[in-house]
Amino acid sequence: MSSASNKTEQSLYAKREKIYPREVHGRFAFLRTLSVIILLGLFFILPWIEMAGRQVILFDLPARKFHVFWLTFWPQDFLLLAFLLILAAFTLFFFTALAGRLWCGYACPQTVWTDVYLWIERKVEGSRIKQIRLDKADWSLNKILRKLLKHFIWLLIAGATAVTYVSYFTSEKALSHGLFSFQLGGWELFWIGFFTLATYINAGFMREQVCKYMCPYARFQSAMFDNDTLIISYDEKRGEPRGSRRSDVHTDYKKEGLGDCINCTMCVQVCPTGIDIRDGLQYECIGCSACIDVCDDVMDKMSYPKGLIRYTTQHAVDGKPSKILRPRIVIYFVLLVLFSSLFIYSVSQRNIIDLDIIRDRNQLYRETSGLIENIYTLKLINKDSRNHEFNINVDGIEDLILLIDRDSISVESGTVYDLPVRVRAKEEDLVGRSTVIHFTISAMDQTGLSIKQEAKFLGPNP
Amino acid sequence: METLARIGSMSVVQRVATVLWLSFLMAGVATGFFFSVIDPLELKYCVDFPEVSRTAAYSIGFILFWLLTSTSSLLAAFFIYPTKETKASKSQG
Ligand code: SF4
Ligand code: SF4
């Protein structure tokens, strides 16, 4: 018992071995770099792009409005947002079932930022071997300077990332203006600091541990896998038994009973999660395809055919045919189409104008010039992408009089307009203490665009 | 027991991540739900709510939610271990 608990304790405090992934070149490395550049570019540039005078993507939390291109979402559109999240989830399921961890290897922010950090580490500290040596070496001026420089650049990138991230939630203009004039609100600064730290720690130190321990997707993705999912796999039949070659490349290694794997361990050295792909499919593998590129190089040098490690499927590895169309894929696809159509339908059907009616709280009713008067505040909400001019009508009681001390009511796109109105009626026309009336607002510049809401008209006891 | 052994062998990072990170996610979800229904600026009509900006209210709301969810996670992380008695009886038996 005690030895067991000792062991537990040891592993509890066991230090993670730092992984120094070796640099890779090759076709997939090229695709990855491309994807990193495109995604980072989008992330950093989008907040600066404006459409009709405002940021194209702005989750304007202080104003409780989300702008996504020409659409504006309000808190009332919460259901749509939920649809969107479900949609995103099914998209991920679909692609995972089809192509495995493409997301992890090429698009996940954790991968993208870690790649950038690794690139800087290499530029500052040199190749994998040099990095290992530097870490082992005693502290010297050279080591101190290099480490300082690396962390400085890392922090700089983390800071830029955090500012950009926060600018998706408060406008970039206001943010950068506040930043450079040192007039940022305390909470903005807090969040910028928070995300700077998060980026720095996640991409600089946590790295593959985020994928291994923190990512829910990594844990659940195996449930979406089947034997026809695209995976990265080592061809065991071809590679084994592994072994180093004699100096003469041209001796027939097959006669010596060796497979194609020369046991150079390159695939292990490039792996950002520190696993050996030759041990079979492991959940730590993020599908980054670094091992494919490097092994292909090795195969080229040995003039063996490429693809000892390759994109394949479990069925193909087992020598069975792979199918792309299978029930799982079809079901995910149908659900995907269903939710997309539902989303598009509800976006197109949602009210682009809205009306909230609030009764005056101070007085139930009052009597003026022989009539009963009620006071309301109408909240006219224009969710449309353009301004509208409205007309207001009220009905429900005979000879209702509507008093508005304004000639025209024009509501700007994406705003709420508070309009105080007074309604008067004859006492004998009321059916009781409370009578239902209806307000209708209709756009004067677009026929058919109108909305009707119910309100209560209060009077004295009959 | 097997699960417990696995929990025991978790690294520190994994333990911290389990408590802080997962509760961070859940606090985010809760904050989203809460503030999509309730506008902090309108809270002051209903309860004695200090006058703060929306950004501040969201942030404080999130931190409070996070405190709540991480406390719950932390307690769960403690309570998942068997009590001393159970341990002793196990090793005897
Ligand atoms: S890189 Fe290829 S040849 Fe080298 S050890 Fe890995 S699988 Fe074997
Ligand atoms: S095993 Fe290969 S594909 Fe998987 S993470 Fe490691 S290097 Fe990337």
Coordinates of C-alpha atoms and ligand atoms in Angstrom, one line a residue:
Chain A
M1 CA 0.0 0.0 0.0
S2 CA 2.7 2.4 1.0
S3 CA 4.8 1.7 -2.0
A4 CA 1.7 2.2 -4.2
S5 CA 0.9 5.6 -2.6
N6 CA 4.6 6.6 -2.9
K7 CA 4.4 5.9 -6.6
T8 CA 1.2 7.9 -6.9
E9 CA 2.9 10.7 -5.1
Q10 CA 5.9 10.6 -7.3
S11 CA 3.9 10.8 -10.5
L12 CA 1.8 13.5 -9.0
Y13 CA 4.8 15.7 -8.8
A14 CA 6.6 14.2 -11.8
K15 CA 7.9 17.0 -14.0
R16 CA 6.8 16.9 -17.5
E17 CA 9.6 16.4 -19.9
K18 CA 9.8 19.4 -22.2
I19 CA 9.3 18.4 -25.8
Y20 CA 11.5 19.9 -28.4
P21 CA 9.9 19.2 -31.7
R22 CA 12.3 19.2 -34.6
E23 CA 11.6 21.5 -37.5
V24 CA 9.8 19.9 -40.5
H25 CA 9.6 20.7 -44.2
G26 CA 7.4 19.1 -46.7
R27 CA 4.0 19.2 -48.4
F28 CA 2.0 19.0 -45.3
A29 CA 4.2 21.4 -43.4
F30 CA 3.6 23.8 -46.2
L31 CA -0.2 23.4 -45.9
R32 CA 0.1 23.9 -42.2
T33 CA 2.1 27.1 -42.5
L34 CA -0.4 28.3 -45.1
S35 CA -3.3 27.7 -42.8
V36 CA -1.5 29.3 -39.9
I37 CA -0.8 32.5 -41.9
I38 CA -4.4 32.7 -43.3
L39 CA -6.0 32.1 -39.9
L40 CA -3.7 34.5 -38.0
G41 CA -4.2 37.1 -40.8
L42 CA -8.0 36.8 -40.5
F43 CA -7.9 37.0 -36.8
F44 CA -5.7 40.2 -36.7
I45 CA -7.2 41.9 -39.7
L46 CA -11.0 41.4 -39.2
P47 CA -11.4 43.8 -36.4
W48 CA -10.0 46.6 -38.6
I49 CA -12.5 46.0 -41.4
E50 CA -15.6 48.2 -41.5
M51 CA -18.8 47.9 -43.3
A52 CA -21.3 50.7 -43.3
G53 CA -19.4 52.5 -40.7
R54 CA -18.9 49.7 -38.2
Q55 CA -16.7 46.7 -37.5
V56 CA -17.9 43.8 -39.6
I57 CA -17.6 41.4 -36.7
L58 CA -18.3 42.9 -33.4
F59 CA -19.8 41.2 -30.4
D60 CA -20.7 44.5 -28.8
L61 CA -21.2 43.4 -25.3
P62 CA -21.5 46.9 -23.8
A63 CA -24.3 47.7 -26.2
R64 CA -25.8 44.1 -26.0
K65 CA -25.7 43.7 -29.8
F66 CA -23.8 41.3 -32.0
H67 CA -22.9 42.5 -35.5
V68 CA -21.9 39.8 -37.9
F69 CA -21.5 41.3 -41.4
W70 CA -24.9 42.7 -42.3
L71 CA -26.8 40.9 -39.5
T72 CA -27.4 42.3 -36.1
F73 CA -28.3 40.0 -33.3
W74 CA -30.1 41.1 -30.1
P75 CA -30.5 39.4 -26.8
Q76 CA -34.0 38.4 -28.0
D77 CA -32.3 36.3 -30.7
F78 CA -30.7 34.1 -28.2
L79 CA -32.2 31.0 -29.8
L80 CA -30.5 31.8 -33.1
L81 CA -27.2 31.8 -31.3
A82 CA -28.0 28.4 -29.8
F83 CA -28.7 27.2 -33.3
L84 CA -25.4 28.5 -34.5
L85 CA -23.6 26.7 -31.8
I86 CA -25.3 23.4 -32.6
L87 CA -24.5 24.0 -36.2
A88 CA -20.8 24.5 -35.4
A89 CA -20.8 21.3 -33.3
F90 CA -22.3 19.2 -36.1
T91 CA -19.9 20.7 -38.6
L92 CA -17.1 19.5 -36.3
F93 CA -18.6 16.1 -35.9
F94 CA -19.0 15.7 -39.7
F95 CA -15.5 16.7 -40.5
T96 CA -14.1 14.6 -37.7
A97 CA -15.9 11.5 -38.8
L98 CA -14.7 12.1 -42.3
A99 CA -11.2 13.4 -41.9
G100 CA -10.2 12.8 -38.3
R101 CA -8.4 15.5 -36.4
L102 CA -7.9 18.0 -39.3
W103 CA -9.1 20.7 -37.0
C104 CA -6.5 19.9 -34.4
G105 CA -3.6 19.7 -36.8
Y106 CA -4.4 22.7 -39.0
A107 CA -6.8 25.1 -37.5
C108 CA -7.1 25.0 -33.7
P109 CA -5.9 28.2 -32.1
Q110 CA -3.8 26.1 -29.7
T111 CA -2.0 24.6 -32.6
V112 CA -1.7 27.9 -34.5
W113 CA -0.3 29.9 -31.6
T114 CA 2.0 27.1 -30.5
D115 CA 3.4 26.9 -34.0
V116 CA 4.1 30.6 -33.9
Y117 CA 5.8 30.3 -30.5
L118 CA 7.8 27.3 -31.7
W119 CA 8.9 29.3 -34.8
I120 CA 10.2 32.2 -32.6
E121 CA 11.9 29.7 -30.2
R122 CA 13.8 28.3 -33.2
K123 CA 14.7 31.7 -34.5
V124 CA 16.0 32.8 -31.2
E125 CA 17.5 29.6 -29.7
G126 CA 18.3 27.7 -32.8
S127 CA 17.5 24.1 -33.9
R128 CA 16.2 21.4 -31.6
I129 CA 19.7 20.2 -30.6
K130 CA 20.8 23.7 -29.9
Q131 CA 17.7 24.3 -27.7
I132 CA 18.3 21.2 -25.7
R133 CA 22.0 22.2 -25.2
L134 CA 21.1 25.7 -24.2
D135 CA 18.6 24.4 -21.6
K136 CA 21.2 22.1 -20.2
A137 CA 24.0 24.7 -20.2
D138 CA 24.9 26.8 -17.2
W139 CA 23.6 30.3 -17.2
S140 CA 25.7 32.6 -19.3
L141 CA 25.2 36.0 -20.8
N142 CA 24.3 34.4 -24.1
K143 CA 21.7 32.1 -22.4
I144 CA 20.2 35.0 -20.4
L145 CA 20.0 37.3 -23.5
R146 CA 18.4 34.6 -25.7
K147 CA 15.9 33.6 -23.0
L148 CA 15.0 37.2 -22.4
L149 CA 14.6 37.9 -26.0
K150 CA 12.4 34.9 -26.5
H151 CA 10.1 35.7 -23.7
F152 CA 9.9 39.3 -24.7
I153 CA 8.7 38.4 -28.2
W154 CA 6.4 35.8 -26.8
L155 CA 4.8 38.4 -24.5
L156 CA 4.6 40.9 -27.3
I157 CA 2.6 38.4 -29.4
A158 CA 0.5 37.5 -26.4
G159 CA -0.3 41.1 -25.8
A160 CA -1.2 41.8 -29.4
T161 CA -3.4 38.7 -29.4
A162 CA -5.2 39.8 -26.2
V163 CA -5.8 43.3 -27.5
T164 CA -7.2 41.9 -30.8
Y165 CA -9.3 39.4 -29.0
V166 CA -10.9 42.0 -26.7
S167 CA -11.5 44.2 -29.7
Y168 CA -14.0 41.7 -31.0
F169 CA -16.0 42.6 -28.0
T170 CA -15.5 46.4 -27.8
S171 CA -14.7 48.2 -30.9
E172 CA -11.1 48.2 -32.2
K173 CA -11.1 51.9 -32.7
A174 CA -12.2 52.7 -29.2
L175 CA -9.8 50.2 -27.8
S176 CA -6.7 51.3 -29.7
H177 CA -7.5 54.9 -29.0
G178 CA -7.9 54.2 -25.3
L179 CA -4.7 52.1 -25.3
F180 CA -2.5 54.7 -26.8
S181 CA -3.9 57.5 -24.7
F182 CA -3.7 55.4 -21.6
Q183 CA -7.4 55.9 -20.9
L184 CA -8.7 52.4 -21.0
G185 CA -11.3 51.3 -18.6
G186 CA -10.1 49.1 -15.7
W187 CA -12.0 46.0 -16.9
E188 CA -10.7 46.2 -20.4
L189 CA -7.2 46.3 -19.0
F190 CA -8.0 43.4 -16.8
W191 CA -9.2 41.2 -19.7
I192 CA -6.3 42.2 -21.9
G193 CA -4.0 41.2 -19.1
F194 CA -5.9 37.9 -18.5
F195 CA -5.8 36.9 -22.2
T196 CA -2.1 38.0 -22.5
L197 CA -1.3 35.6 -19.7
A198 CA -3.5 32.9 -21.1
T199 CA -1.9 33.1 -24.5
Y200 CA 1.7 33.2 -23.1
I201 CA 1.2 30.3 -20.8
N202 CA -0.8 28.1 -23.3
A203 CA 1.4 28.6 -26.3
G204 CA 4.7 28.9 -24.4
F205 CA 4.5 26.3 -21.7
M206 CA 1.3 24.2 -21.7
R207 CA 1.4 23.4 -25.4
E208 CA 0.6 19.7 -26.0
Q209 CA -0.7 19.4 -22.4
V210 CA -3.7 21.6 -23.5
C211 CA -4.5 19.0 -26.1
K212 CA -3.9 16.1 -23.7
Y213 CA -5.6 17.3 -20.6
M214 CA -7.7 20.3 -21.2
C215 CA -9.4 19.9 -24.6
P216 CA -12.8 18.4 -24.4
Y217 CA -12.8 17.7 -28.1
A218 CA -9.7 15.6 -27.9
R219 CA -11.4 13.5 -25.3
F220 CA -14.6 13.0 -27.3
Q221 CA -13.3 12.7 -30.8
S222 CA -12.7 9.0 -30.6
A223 CA -16.5 8.6 -30.3
M224 CA -16.8 10.2 -33.8
F225 CA -14.1 8.0 -35.3
D226 CA -14.8 4.7 -37.1
N227 CA -12.7 2.4 -39.2
D228 CA -13.1 4.6 -42.3
T229 CA -12.0 7.9 -40.7
L230 CA -8.9 9.4 -42.1
I231 CA -6.1 8.9 -39.7
I232 CA -2.3 9.2 -39.7
S233 CA -0.8 5.8 -39.4
Y234 CA 2.4 3.9 -39.6
D235 CA 2.4 1.0 -42.0
E236 CA 3.4 -1.7 -39.6
K237 CA 3.4 -4.5 -42.2
R238 CA 5.8 -2.6 -44.4
G239 CA 8.0 -1.1 -41.7
E240 CA 8.6 -4.0 -39.3
P241 CA 10.9 -5.4 -38.2
R242 CA 12.5 -2.0 -37.9
G243 CA 16.3 -1.7 -37.7
S244 CA 19.2 0.5 -38.8
R245 CA 20.8 -0.2 -42.1
R246 CA 24.3 -1.2 -42.7
S247 CA 26.5 1.5 -44.3
D248 CA 26.0 -0.1 -47.7
V249 CA 22.6 1.0 -48.7
H250 CA 22.4 -1.4 -51.6
T251 CA 22.6 -4.6 -49.7
D252 CA 19.2 -6.2 -49.8
Y253 CA 17.8 -5.4 -46.3
K254 CA 14.8 -7.5 -47.0
K255 CA 16.9 -10.6 -47.2
E256 CA 18.3 -9.7 -43.8
G257 CA 14.7 -9.8 -42.6
L258 CA 14.3 -6.0 -42.1
G259 CA 11.3 -3.9 -42.9
D260 CA 11.3 -0.4 -44.4
C261 CA 11.6 1.5 -41.1
I262 CA 15.3 2.4 -40.5
N263 CA 14.6 3.3 -36.9
C264 CA 16.0 6.7 -37.2
T265 CA 13.4 8.1 -34.7
M266 CA 12.9 11.2 -36.8
C267 CA 9.1 10.7 -36.5
V268 CA 9.4 10.8 -32.7
Q269 CA 11.7 13.9 -32.8
V270 CA 9.3 16.0 -34.9
C271 CA 6.2 15.0 -32.9
P272 CA 4.8 18.0 -31.0
T273 CA 3.1 15.7 -28.5
G274 CA 6.1 13.5 -28.0
I275 CA 4.6 10.2 -29.0
D276 CA 5.8 7.4 -31.3
I277 CA 3.3 7.0 -34.1
R278 CA 4.8 3.5 -34.7
D279 CA 3.0 2.4 -31.5
G280 CA -0.3 2.7 -33.2
L281 CA -3.1 5.3 -33.1
Q282 CA -3.0 7.2 -29.8
Y283 CA -5.3 9.8 -28.5
E284 CA -2.4 12.2 -28.0
C285 CA -1.8 12.4 -31.8
I286 CA -3.2 15.7 -33.0
G287 CA -2.9 14.7 -36.6
C288 CA -0.4 17.4 -37.4
S289 CA 1.2 15.2 -40.1
A290 CA 4.8 16.3 -39.2
C291 CA 5.8 12.7 -39.0
I292 CA 4.5 12.0 -42.5
D293 CA 6.7 14.8 -43.9
V294 CA 9.8 13.8 -42.1
C295 CA 9.4 10.1 -42.8
D296 CA 8.8 10.8 -46.5
D297 CA 12.1 12.6 -46.5
V298 CA 13.8 9.6 -44.9
M299 CA 12.2 7.3 -47.4
D300 CA 13.4 9.5 -50.3
K301 CA 17.0 9.5 -49.0
M302 CA 16.9 5.7 -48.7
S303 CA 15.2 5.6 -52.1
Y304 CA 12.3 3.6 -50.7
P305 CA 8.8 4.5 -51.8
K306 CA 7.2 7.3 -49.7
G307 CA 4.2 6.7 -47.4
L308 CA 5.6 4.5 -44.6
I309 CA 3.6 6.9 -42.4
R310 CA 0.6 8.3 -44.3
Y311 CA -2.9 9.5 -44.2
T312 CA -5.0 6.3 -44.4
T313 CA -8.0 4.6 -42.7
Q314 CA -8.1 1.7 -40.3
H315 CA -9.8 -0.4 -42.9
A316 CA -7.1 0.4 -45.5
V317 CA -4.4 -0.6 -43.0
D318 CA -6.2 -3.9 -42.4
G319 CA -6.4 -4.4 -46.1
K320 CA -10.1 -3.9 -46.4
P321 CA -11.8 -1.4 -48.7
S322 CA -12.6 2.1 -47.2
K323 CA -16.0 3.7 -47.7
I324 CA -16.6 7.4 -47.6
L325 CA -20.4 7.2 -47.6
R326 CA -21.5 5.4 -44.5
P327 CA -24.5 5.8 -42.1
R328 CA -22.6 8.0 -39.6
I329 CA -21.5 10.4 -42.3
V330 CA -25.0 10.5 -43.9
I331 CA -26.7 11.2 -40.5
Y332 CA -24.2 14.0 -39.6
F333 CA -24.7 15.5 -43.0
V334 CA -28.5 15.4 -42.8
L335 CA -28.4 17.0 -39.4
L336 CA -26.0 19.6 -40.7
V337 CA -28.3 20.5 -43.6
L338 CA -31.3 20.5 -41.3
F339 CA -29.9 22.9 -38.8
S340 CA -28.4 25.1 -41.4
S341 CA -31.8 25.4 -43.1
L342 CA -33.5 26.0 -39.8
F343 CA -31.0 28.7 -39.0
I344 CA -31.3 30.5 -42.4
Y345 CA -35.1 30.2 -42.2
S346 CA -35.3 31.7 -38.7
V347 CA -32.9 34.5 -39.6
S348 CA -34.9 35.4 -42.7
Q349 CA -38.2 35.1 -40.7
R350 CA -37.2 37.0 -37.6
N351 CA -38.8 40.3 -36.9
I352 CA -36.6 43.1 -38.1
I353 CA -38.6 45.6 -36.1
D354 CA -39.9 45.1 -32.6
L355 CA -42.1 47.0 -30.2
D356 CA -42.0 46.9 -26.4
I357 CA -44.7 48.7 -24.4
I358 CA -44.1 50.0 -20.9
R359 CA -46.8 51.6 -18.8
D360 CA -46.1 54.7 -16.9
R361 CA -45.3 53.5 -13.4
N362 CA -46.3 56.6 -11.5
Q363 CA -50.0 56.8 -12.4
L364 CA -52.5 54.2 -13.4
Y365 CA -54.6 56.7 -15.2
R366 CA -55.8 60.3 -14.9
E367 CA -58.7 62.4 -16.0
T368 CA -58.2 65.3 -18.3
S369 CA -60.9 67.4 -20.0
G370 CA -63.5 64.7 -19.3
L371 CA -61.4 61.9 -20.8
I372 CA -59.4 59.1 -19.2
E373 CA -55.7 59.3 -20.1
N374 CA -53.0 56.5 -19.9
I375 CA -49.4 57.1 -20.5
Y376 CA -47.0 54.6 -22.1
T377 CA -43.4 54.5 -23.3
L378 CA -43.1 52.7 -26.6
K379 CA -39.7 51.1 -27.3
L380 CA -39.3 50.9 -31.0
I381 CA -36.5 48.5 -31.9
N382 CA -35.1 48.6 -35.4
K383 CA -33.0 45.5 -36.1
D384 CA -32.9 46.2 -39.8
S385 CA -29.7 47.2 -41.5
R386 CA -31.2 50.5 -42.6
N387 CA -33.2 53.3 -41.0
H388 CA -36.9 53.4 -40.9
E389 CA -39.6 56.0 -40.5
F390 CA -42.6 54.8 -38.5
N391 CA -46.3 55.4 -38.3
I392 CA -48.2 54.6 -35.1
N393 CA -51.8 53.5 -34.7
V394 CA -53.8 52.4 -31.7
D395 CA -57.2 50.7 -31.6
G396 CA -59.4 48.5 -29.4
I397 CA -61.7 51.2 -27.9
E398 CA -63.9 53.5 -29.9
D399 CA -62.7 57.0 -30.6
L400 CA -59.3 56.5 -29.0
I401 CA -57.1 59.6 -29.2
L402 CA -53.4 59.1 -29.6
L403 CA -51.2 62.0 -28.6
I404 CA -47.6 62.1 -29.7
D405 CA -45.6 65.3 -29.4
R406 CA -43.5 64.4 -32.4
D407 CA -44.1 64.8 -36.1
S408 CA -42.2 61.9 -37.5
I409 CA -40.6 59.0 -35.8
S410 CA -37.5 57.8 -37.5
V411 CA -35.5 55.1 -35.9
E412 CA -31.9 54.5 -37.0
S413 CA -30.7 51.1 -37.9
G414 CA -29.7 49.0 -35.0
T415 CA -31.1 51.3 -32.3
V416 CA -34.0 51.5 -29.8
Y417 CA -36.1 54.5 -29.7
D418 CA -38.1 55.5 -26.6
L419 CA -41.3 57.3 -27.4
P420 CA -43.6 58.6 -24.7
V421 CA -47.3 58.5 -25.9
R422 CA -50.6 59.5 -24.3
V423 CA -53.8 57.7 -25.1
R424 CA -57.3 59.2 -24.2
A425 CA -60.7 57.5 -24.3
K426 CA -64.2 58.3 -23.1
E427 CA -65.1 56.7 -19.8
E428 CA -68.3 55.2 -21.1
D429 CA -66.4 53.3 -23.9
L430 CA -64.3 51.3 -21.4
V431 CA -65.5 47.8 -20.7
G432 CA -64.1 47.7 -17.2
R433 CA -61.1 48.6 -15.1
S434 CA -58.8 47.3 -17.7
T435 CA -59.4 47.2 -21.5
V436 CA -57.2 45.6 -24.1
I437 CA -55.9 47.9 -26.8
H438 CA -53.4 47.4 -29.6
F439 CA -50.5 49.5 -30.8
T440 CA -49.4 49.0 -34.4
I441 CA -46.2 50.5 -35.7
S442 CA -45.7 50.3 -39.5
A443 CA -42.8 51.5 -41.6
M444 CA -43.8 54.3 -43.9
D445 CA -41.0 53.5 -46.3
Q446 CA -41.7 49.8 -46.7
T447 CA -45.1 48.3 -47.1
G448 CA -45.9 45.2 -45.1
L449 CA -43.3 46.0 -42.4
S450 CA -45.3 46.4 -39.3
I451 CA -45.8 44.9 -35.9
K452 CA -48.8 44.9 -33.5
Q453 CA -48.5 44.6 -29.7
E454 CA -51.1 44.4 -26.9
A455 CA -51.4 46.8 -24.0
K456 CA -53.8 47.5 -21.2
F457 CA -55.8 50.6 -20.9
L458 CA -56.8 51.3 -17.3
G459 CA -59.7 53.3 -16.0
P460 CA -61.8 53.8 -12.9
N461 CA -64.1 51.1 -11.6
P462 CA -67.3 51.2 -13.7
Chain B
M1 CA -10.7 1.4 -7.9
E2 CA -9.1 1.5 -11.2
T3 CA -10.5 4.9 -11.9
L4 CA -9.2 6.1 -8.6
A5 CA -5.7 4.9 -9.3
R6 CA -5.9 6.8 -12.6
I7 CA -7.0 9.9 -10.8
G8 CA -4.2 9.5 -8.4
S9 CA -1.7 9.3 -11.2
M10 CA -2.9 12.6 -12.8
S11 CA -0.2 15.3 -13.2
V12 CA -0.5 18.5 -11.4
V13 CA -1.3 20.4 -14.6
Q14 CA -4.1 18.0 -15.3
R15 CA -5.6 18.4 -11.8
V16 CA -5.5 22.2 -12.0
A17 CA -6.9 22.1 -15.5
T18 CA -9.7 19.8 -14.3
V19 CA -10.8 22.2 -11.6
L20 CA -10.0 25.7 -13.0
W21 CA -10.4 25.2 -16.7
L22 CA -13.6 23.2 -16.8
S23 CA -15.2 25.6 -14.3
F24 CA -14.0 28.4 -16.5
L25 CA -15.9 27.0 -19.4
M26 CA -19.0 26.4 -17.4
A27 CA -18.9 29.9 -15.9
G28 CA -18.7 31.2 -19.4
V29 CA -21.8 29.4 -20.4
A30 CA -23.6 30.5 -17.3
T31 CA -22.6 34.1 -17.8
G32 CA -23.8 33.9 -21.4
F33 CA -27.2 32.6 -20.5
F34 CA -27.6 34.9 -17.5
F35 CA -26.8 38.1 -19.2
S36 CA -28.6 37.4 -22.4
V37 CA -31.8 37.3 -20.4
I38 CA -30.9 40.0 -17.9
D39 CA -29.6 43.4 -18.7
P40 CA -27.4 44.6 -15.8
L41 CA -28.5 48.2 -16.4
E42 CA -32.1 47.2 -15.7
L43 CA -31.2 45.3 -12.6
K44 CA -31.1 48.5 -10.6
Y45 CA -34.9 48.9 -11.1
C46 CA -35.6 45.6 -9.4
V47 CA -33.0 45.2 -6.7
D48 CA -30.5 47.4 -4.9
F49 CA -27.8 47.0 -7.5
P50 CA -24.9 49.5 -7.5
E51 CA -24.6 51.6 -10.6
V52 CA -21.9 50.1 -12.7
S53 CA -21.2 49.8 -16.4
R54 CA -22.3 46.8 -18.3
T55 CA -18.7 45.7 -19.0
A56 CA -18.0 45.8 -15.3
A57 CA -21.2 43.9 -14.5
Y58 CA -20.5 41.2 -17.0
S59 CA -16.9 40.8 -15.7
I60 CA -17.9 40.7 -12.0
G61 CA -20.8 38.3 -13.0
F62 CA -18.3 36.0 -14.8
I63 CA -15.8 36.0 -11.9
L64 CA -18.6 35.2 -9.4
F65 CA -19.8 32.4 -11.6
W66 CA -16.3 31.1 -11.9
L67 CA -15.8 31.2 -8.2
L68 CA -19.0 29.2 -7.8
T69 CA -18.2 26.6 -10.4
S70 CA -14.6 26.2 -9.4
T71 CA -15.6 25.7 -5.8
S72 CA -17.9 23.0 -6.8
S73 CA -15.2 21.3 -9.0
L74 CA -12.7 21.6 -6.2
L75 CA -15.1 20.0 -3.7
A76 CA -15.8 17.2 -6.2
A77 CA -12.0 16.7 -6.7
F78 CA -11.7 16.3 -2.9
F79 CA -14.7 14.1 -2.3
I80 CA -13.8 11.7 -5.1
Y81 CA -11.2 10.1 -2.8
P82 CA -12.4 7.5 -0.3
T83 CA -12.3 8.4 3.3
K84 CA -9.4 7.2 5.5
E85 CA -11.5 4.3 7.0
T86 CA -12.3 2.9 3.6
K87 CA -8.7 3.0 2.7
A88 CA -7.7 1.2 5.9
S89 CA -10.3 -1.4 5.5
K90 CA -9.3 -2.0 1.9
S91 CA -5.7 -2.6 2.8
Q92 CA -6.6 -4.9 5.7
G93 CA -9.0 -6.9 3.6
Ligands
SF4_1 S1 10.9 8.4 -39.6 FE1 10.1 6.7 -40.7 S2 12.0 5.4 -41.0 FE2 12.5 6.9 -39.4 S3 11.9 5.8 -37.5 FE3 10.1 6.9 -38.1 S4 8.9 5.4 -39.3 FE4 11.0 4.6 -39.1
SF4_2 S1 2.1 11.3 -34.2 FE1 2.6 12.4 -36.1 S2 0.7 13.4 -36.7 FE2 0.5 12.7 -34.6 S3 1.0 14.5 -33.4 FE3 2.9 13.3 -33.6 S4 3.9 14.1 -35.4 FE4 1.8 14.9 -35.4

